[in-house]
Coordinates of C-alpha atoms and ligand atoms in Angstrom, one line a residue:
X1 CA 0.0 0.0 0.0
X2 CA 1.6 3.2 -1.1
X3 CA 1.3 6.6 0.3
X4 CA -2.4 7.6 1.3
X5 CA -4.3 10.5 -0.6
X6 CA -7.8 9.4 -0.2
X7 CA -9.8 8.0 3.3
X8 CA -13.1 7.1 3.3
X9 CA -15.2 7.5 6.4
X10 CA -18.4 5.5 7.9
X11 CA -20.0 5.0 10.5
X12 CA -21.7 1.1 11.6
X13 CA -23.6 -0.3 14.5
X14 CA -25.8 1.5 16.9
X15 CA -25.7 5.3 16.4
X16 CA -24.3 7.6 19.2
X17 CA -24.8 11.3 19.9
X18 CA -21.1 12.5 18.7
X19 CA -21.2 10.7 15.6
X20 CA -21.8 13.5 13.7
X21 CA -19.2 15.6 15.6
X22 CA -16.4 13.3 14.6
X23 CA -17.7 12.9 10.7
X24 CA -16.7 16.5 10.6
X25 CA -13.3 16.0 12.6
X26 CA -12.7 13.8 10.4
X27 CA -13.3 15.2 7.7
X28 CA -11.6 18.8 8.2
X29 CA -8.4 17.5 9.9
X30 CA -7.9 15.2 6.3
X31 CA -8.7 18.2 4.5
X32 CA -7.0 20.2 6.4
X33 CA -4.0 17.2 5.5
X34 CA -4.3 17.4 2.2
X35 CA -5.9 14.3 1.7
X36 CA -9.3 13.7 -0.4
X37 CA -12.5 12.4 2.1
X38 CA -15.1 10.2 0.7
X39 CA -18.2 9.7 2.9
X40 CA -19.6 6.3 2.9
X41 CA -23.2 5.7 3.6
X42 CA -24.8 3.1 5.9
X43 CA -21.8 1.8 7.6
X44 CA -19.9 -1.4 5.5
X45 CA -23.3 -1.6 3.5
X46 CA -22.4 1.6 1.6
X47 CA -19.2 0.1 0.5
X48 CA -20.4 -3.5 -0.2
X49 CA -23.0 -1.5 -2.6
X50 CA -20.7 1.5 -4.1
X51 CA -22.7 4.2 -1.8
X52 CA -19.8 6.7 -1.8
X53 CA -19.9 10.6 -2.2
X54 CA -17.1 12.8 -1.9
X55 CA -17.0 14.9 1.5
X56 CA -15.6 18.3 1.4
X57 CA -15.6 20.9 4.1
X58 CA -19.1 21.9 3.5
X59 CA -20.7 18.8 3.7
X60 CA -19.7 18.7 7.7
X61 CA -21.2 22.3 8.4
X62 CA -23.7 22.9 10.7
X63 CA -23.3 18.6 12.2
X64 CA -21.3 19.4 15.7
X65 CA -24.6 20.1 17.7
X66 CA -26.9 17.1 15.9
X67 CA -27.4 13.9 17.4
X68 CA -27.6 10.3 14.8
X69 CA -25.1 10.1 11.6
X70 CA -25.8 11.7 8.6
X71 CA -23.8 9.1 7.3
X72 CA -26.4 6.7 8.8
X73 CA -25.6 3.7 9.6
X74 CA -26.4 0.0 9.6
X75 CA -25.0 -3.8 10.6
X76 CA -24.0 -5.4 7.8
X77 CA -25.0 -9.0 7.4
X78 CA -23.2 -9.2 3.5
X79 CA -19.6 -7.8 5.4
X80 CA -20.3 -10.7 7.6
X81 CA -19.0 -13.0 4.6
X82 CA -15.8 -12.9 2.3
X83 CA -17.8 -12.0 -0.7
X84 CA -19.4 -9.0 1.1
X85 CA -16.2 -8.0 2.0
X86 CA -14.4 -8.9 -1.7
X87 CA -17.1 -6.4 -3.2
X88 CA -16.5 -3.6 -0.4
X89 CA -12.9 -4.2 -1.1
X90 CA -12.9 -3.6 -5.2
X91 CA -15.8 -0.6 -4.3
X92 CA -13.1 0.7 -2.0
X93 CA -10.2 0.2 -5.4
X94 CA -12.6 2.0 -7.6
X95 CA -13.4 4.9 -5.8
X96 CA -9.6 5.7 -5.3
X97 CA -9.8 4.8 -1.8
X98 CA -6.6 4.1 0.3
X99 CA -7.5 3.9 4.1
X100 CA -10.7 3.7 5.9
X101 CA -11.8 5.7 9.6
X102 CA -14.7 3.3 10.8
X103 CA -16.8 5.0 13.9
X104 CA -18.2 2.5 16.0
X105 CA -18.4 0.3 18.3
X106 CA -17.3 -3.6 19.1
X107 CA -18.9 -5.4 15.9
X108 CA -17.6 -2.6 13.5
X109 CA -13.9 -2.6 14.7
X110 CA -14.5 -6.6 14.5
X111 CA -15.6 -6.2 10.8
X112 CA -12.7 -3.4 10.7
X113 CA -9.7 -6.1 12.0
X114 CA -11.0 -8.7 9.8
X115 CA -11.1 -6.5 6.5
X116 CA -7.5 -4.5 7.1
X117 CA -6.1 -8.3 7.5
X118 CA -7.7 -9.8 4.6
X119 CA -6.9 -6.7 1.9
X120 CA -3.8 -5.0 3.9
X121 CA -6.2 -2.2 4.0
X122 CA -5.2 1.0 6.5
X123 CA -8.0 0.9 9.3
X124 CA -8.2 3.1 11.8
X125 CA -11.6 2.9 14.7
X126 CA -13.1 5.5 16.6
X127 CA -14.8 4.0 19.7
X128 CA -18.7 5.5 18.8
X129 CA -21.4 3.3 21.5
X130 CA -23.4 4.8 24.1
X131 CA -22.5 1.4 26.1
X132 CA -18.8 2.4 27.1
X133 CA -17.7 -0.9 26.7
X134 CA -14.9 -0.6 24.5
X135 CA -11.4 -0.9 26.1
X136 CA -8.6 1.3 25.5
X137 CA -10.7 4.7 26.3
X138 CA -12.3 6.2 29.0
X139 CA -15.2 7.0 27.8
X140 CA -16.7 6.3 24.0
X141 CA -18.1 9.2 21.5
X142 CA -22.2 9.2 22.9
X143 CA -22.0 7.6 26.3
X144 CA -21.7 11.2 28.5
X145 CA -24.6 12.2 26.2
X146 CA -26.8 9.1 27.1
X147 CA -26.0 9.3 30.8
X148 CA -27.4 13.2 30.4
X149 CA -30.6 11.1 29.1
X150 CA -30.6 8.8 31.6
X151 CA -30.9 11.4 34.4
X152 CA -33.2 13.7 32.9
X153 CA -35.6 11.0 32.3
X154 CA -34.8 9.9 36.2
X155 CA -35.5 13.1 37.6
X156 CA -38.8 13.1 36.3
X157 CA -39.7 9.6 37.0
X158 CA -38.8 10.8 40.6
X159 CA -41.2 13.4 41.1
X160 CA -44.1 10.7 40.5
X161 CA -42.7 8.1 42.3
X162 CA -42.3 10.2 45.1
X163 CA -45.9 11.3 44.7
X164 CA -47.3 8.0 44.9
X165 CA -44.9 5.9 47.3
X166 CA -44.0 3.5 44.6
X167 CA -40.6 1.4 43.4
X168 CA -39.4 2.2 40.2
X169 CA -37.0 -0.5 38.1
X170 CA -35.7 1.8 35.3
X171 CA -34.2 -0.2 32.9
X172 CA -31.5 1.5 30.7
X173 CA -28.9 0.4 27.4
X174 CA -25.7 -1.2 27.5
X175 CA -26.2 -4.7 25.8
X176 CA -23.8 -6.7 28.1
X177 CA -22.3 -3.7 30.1
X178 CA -23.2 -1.9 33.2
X179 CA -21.7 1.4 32.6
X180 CA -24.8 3.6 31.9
X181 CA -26.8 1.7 35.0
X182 CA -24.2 2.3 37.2
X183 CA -22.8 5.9 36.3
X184 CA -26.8 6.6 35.7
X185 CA -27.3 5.4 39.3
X186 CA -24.8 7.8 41.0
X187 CA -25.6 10.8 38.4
X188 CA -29.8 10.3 39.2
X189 CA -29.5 9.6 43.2
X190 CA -31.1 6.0 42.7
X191 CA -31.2 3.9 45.2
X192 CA -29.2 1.1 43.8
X193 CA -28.5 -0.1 40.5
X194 CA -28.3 -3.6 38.9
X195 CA -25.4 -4.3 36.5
X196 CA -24.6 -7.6 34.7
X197 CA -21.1 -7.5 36.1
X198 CA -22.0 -9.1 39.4
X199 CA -25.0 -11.1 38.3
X200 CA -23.6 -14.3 38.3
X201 CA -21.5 -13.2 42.0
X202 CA -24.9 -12.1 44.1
X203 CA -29.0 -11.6 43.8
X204 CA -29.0 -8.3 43.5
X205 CA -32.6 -8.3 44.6
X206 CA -32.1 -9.9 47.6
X207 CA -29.2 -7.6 48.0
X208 CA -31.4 -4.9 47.9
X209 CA -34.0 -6.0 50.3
X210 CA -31.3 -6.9 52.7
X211 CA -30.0 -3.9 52.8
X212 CA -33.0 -1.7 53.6
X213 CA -33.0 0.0 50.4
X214 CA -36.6 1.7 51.4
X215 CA -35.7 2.4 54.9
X216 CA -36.6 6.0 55.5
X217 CA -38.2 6.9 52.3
X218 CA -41.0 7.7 50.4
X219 CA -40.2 6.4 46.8
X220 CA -37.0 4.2 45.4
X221 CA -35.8 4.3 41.8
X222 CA -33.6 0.9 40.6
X223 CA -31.5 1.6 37.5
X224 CA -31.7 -2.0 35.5
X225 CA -29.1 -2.7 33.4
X226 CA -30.8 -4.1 30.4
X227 CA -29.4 -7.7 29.5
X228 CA -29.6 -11.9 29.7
X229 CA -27.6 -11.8 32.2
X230 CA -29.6 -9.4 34.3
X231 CA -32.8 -10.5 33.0
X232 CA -33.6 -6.8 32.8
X233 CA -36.2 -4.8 34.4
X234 CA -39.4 -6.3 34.1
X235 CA -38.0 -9.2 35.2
X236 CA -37.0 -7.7 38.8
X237 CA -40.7 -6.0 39.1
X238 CA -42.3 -9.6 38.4
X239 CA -39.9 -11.0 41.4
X240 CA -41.3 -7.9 43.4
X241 CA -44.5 -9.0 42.7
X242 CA -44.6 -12.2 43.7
X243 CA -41.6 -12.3 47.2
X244 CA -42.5 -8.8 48.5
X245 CA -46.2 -7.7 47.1
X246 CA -45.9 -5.1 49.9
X247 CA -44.1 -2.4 47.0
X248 CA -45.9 -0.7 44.7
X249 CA -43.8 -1.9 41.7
X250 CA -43.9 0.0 37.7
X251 CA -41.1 -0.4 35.3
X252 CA -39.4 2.4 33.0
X253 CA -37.6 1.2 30.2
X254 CA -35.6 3.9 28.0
X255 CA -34.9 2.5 25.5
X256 CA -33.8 4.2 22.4
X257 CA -34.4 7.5 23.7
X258 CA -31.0 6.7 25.2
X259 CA -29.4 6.8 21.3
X260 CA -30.9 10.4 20.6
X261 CA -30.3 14.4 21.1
X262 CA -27.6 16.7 20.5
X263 CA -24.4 15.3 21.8
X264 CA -23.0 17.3 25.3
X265 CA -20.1 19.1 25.7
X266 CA -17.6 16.2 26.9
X267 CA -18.6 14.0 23.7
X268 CA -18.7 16.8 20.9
X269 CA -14.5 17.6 22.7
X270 CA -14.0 13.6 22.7
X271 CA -15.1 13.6 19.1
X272 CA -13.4 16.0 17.7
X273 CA -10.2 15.2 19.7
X274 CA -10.4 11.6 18.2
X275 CA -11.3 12.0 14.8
X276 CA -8.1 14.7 14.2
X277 CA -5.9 12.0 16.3
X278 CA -7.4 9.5 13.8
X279 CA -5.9 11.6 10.8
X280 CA -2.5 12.2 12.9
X281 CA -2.7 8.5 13.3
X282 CA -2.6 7.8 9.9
X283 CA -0.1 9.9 8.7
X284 CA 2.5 8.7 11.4
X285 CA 2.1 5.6 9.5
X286 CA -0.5 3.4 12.1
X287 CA -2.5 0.8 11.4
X288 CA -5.2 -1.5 12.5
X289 CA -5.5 0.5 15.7
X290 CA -8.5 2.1 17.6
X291 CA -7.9 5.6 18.7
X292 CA -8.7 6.4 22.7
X293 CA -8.2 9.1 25.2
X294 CA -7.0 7.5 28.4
X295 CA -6.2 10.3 31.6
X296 CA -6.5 12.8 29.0
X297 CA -4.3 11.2 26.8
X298 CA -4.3 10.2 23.0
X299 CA -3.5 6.3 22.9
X300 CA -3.5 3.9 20.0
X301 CA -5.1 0.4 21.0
X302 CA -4.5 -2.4 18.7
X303 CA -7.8 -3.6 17.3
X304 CA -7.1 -7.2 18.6
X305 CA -7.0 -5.3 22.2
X306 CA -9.9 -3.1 21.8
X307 CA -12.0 -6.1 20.9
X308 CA -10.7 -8.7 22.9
X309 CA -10.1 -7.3 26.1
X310 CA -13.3 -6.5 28.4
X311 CA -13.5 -3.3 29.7
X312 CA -13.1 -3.5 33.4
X313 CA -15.8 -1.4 35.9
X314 CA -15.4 0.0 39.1
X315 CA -17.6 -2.2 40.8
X316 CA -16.2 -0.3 44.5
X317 CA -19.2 2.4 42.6
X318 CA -21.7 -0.1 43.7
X319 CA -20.6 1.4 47.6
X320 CA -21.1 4.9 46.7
X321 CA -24.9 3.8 45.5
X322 CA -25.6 2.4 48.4
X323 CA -23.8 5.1 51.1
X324 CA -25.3 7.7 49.2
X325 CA -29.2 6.0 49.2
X326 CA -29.4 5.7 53.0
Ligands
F6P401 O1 -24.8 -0.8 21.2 C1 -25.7 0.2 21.4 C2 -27.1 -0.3 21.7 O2 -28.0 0.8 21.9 C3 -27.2 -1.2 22.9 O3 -27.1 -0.5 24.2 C4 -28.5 -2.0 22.7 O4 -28.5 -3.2 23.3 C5 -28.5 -2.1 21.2 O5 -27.6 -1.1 20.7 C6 -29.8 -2.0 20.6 O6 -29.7 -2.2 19.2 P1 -30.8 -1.9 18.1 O7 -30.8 -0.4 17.9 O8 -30.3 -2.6 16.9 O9 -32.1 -2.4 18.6

């Protein structure tokens, strides 16, 4: 692969607030560069099927402050297979591209490894999931924005579950990871919060009750982290139900609402920090590498070690729920 005049850009999996943010990072700093920018559109799909358009300066105006990608995106069942990636691979020749930024999260930088091995293709990954569970950074592009979500929907779900007396399970994203359930705890006041990470070590129900969770108050909001592993939050209420009918027992789950709004502060600065590191990357020669910001640091995590590795919690955070709830 010779020197690299052309990147193409995309962004795959679940969207996150801050996408759009570090499309135009992106974008500028290879401008900026000298080097061409081609925007691909919905995620590997757009490459598989020749969706390609060239990006200038313009075509990032006016994004920083909007939530989604107007990139889109999408997971890509034909870059599951080496055809789908044989065809993304002579789009990628045709359009005159040389190296690819991919935004997302765990299955992209997966599809990401895979493809740079099999074409000796320059990849470089932006970690972009609300669920925080990629290793290597801090925090991903759109997970401070969803933990904004998160306790702006809990503040109001407190005022009528004061009101009435009752237990709230809120159930909240993060596929296999606890990170928005437990931050979310801390950030709303909740009075405890159920993560995936212990499930298999304690019942966190019984945890609960044992500790006098209620004790002196009026109303008690559970942050659920959604997963099998969990069994999420309906799944908690029904136990309620039936072992201590005594509660008054409704369930909030987010959902998607979680994936939406205008990005905050802290990920629109993460963004744009990553996607000119992801250009800097690239012209010091990297490869195959996710870029991070670790104690306010740029890193460069091999994809193999972004992937692989499980992002640890702090599960000591669990104490603070509980001090702070009595
Ligand atoms: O990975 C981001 C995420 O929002 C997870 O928290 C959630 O489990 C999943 O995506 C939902 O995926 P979909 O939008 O495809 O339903």
């Amino acid at each position: 692969m010779g020197a690299i005049k052309c990147i193409g850009i995309l962004t795959s999996g679940g969207d996150a607030p801050g996408m759009n943010a570090a499309i135009r990072a992106v974008t500028r700093a290879a401008i900026y560069n000298g080097l061409l920018v081609k925007g691909i559109y919905r995620g590997y799909k757009g490459l598989v099927t020749d969706e390609i358009t060239e990006f200038k300066s313009q075509n990032v105006s006016n994004i920083i402050q909007l939530g989604g990608t107007i990139l889109k995106t999408a997971r890509c069942k034909e870059f599951t297979t080496p055809e789908g990636r044989q065809a993304a691979y002579e789009n990628m020749k045709k359009e005159g591209i040389d190296a690819l930024i991919i935004i997302g999260g765990d299955g992209s930088l997966t599809g990401a490894r895979i493809f740079a091995q099999e074409f000796d293709v320059p990849c470089i990954g932006l970690p972009g999931t609300i669920d925080n569970d990629l290793y290597g950074t801090d925090t991903t592009i759109g997970y401070d924005t969803a933990l904004n979500t998160i306790l702006e929907a809990v503040d109001k779900i407190r005022d009528t579950a004061t009101s009435h007396e009752r237990l709230f399970f809120v159930e909240v994203m993060g596929r296999d990871a606890g990170f928005l359930a437990l931050n979310g705890a801390i950030a709303s006041g909740a009075e405890a919060a159920i993560i995936p990470e212990i499930s298999t070590e304690v019942d966190q129900l019984e945890e609960l009750i044992k500790n006098g969770f209620r004790k002196s108050k009026n109303s008690s909001i559970v942050i659920v982290a959604e997963s099998e592993l969990t069994g999420g939050a309906m799944h908690y209420a029904e136990r309620v139900k039936n072992e201590y009918p005594e509660y008054d027992v409704r369930v909030t789950i987010l959902g998607h609402v979680q994936r939406g709004g205008s990005p905050t502060a802290h990920d629109r600065i993460l963004a744009s920090r990553l996607g000119a590191a992801a250009i800097d990357a690239l012209m010091e020669g990297q490869r195959n590498v996710m870029i991070g910001i670790e104690n306010d640091e740029v890193v460069y995590v091999p994809f193999t070690k972004a992937i692989k590795n499980e992002k640890p919690i702090n599960k000591e955070l669990l104490n603070i729920v509980r001090e702070l709830s009595i």
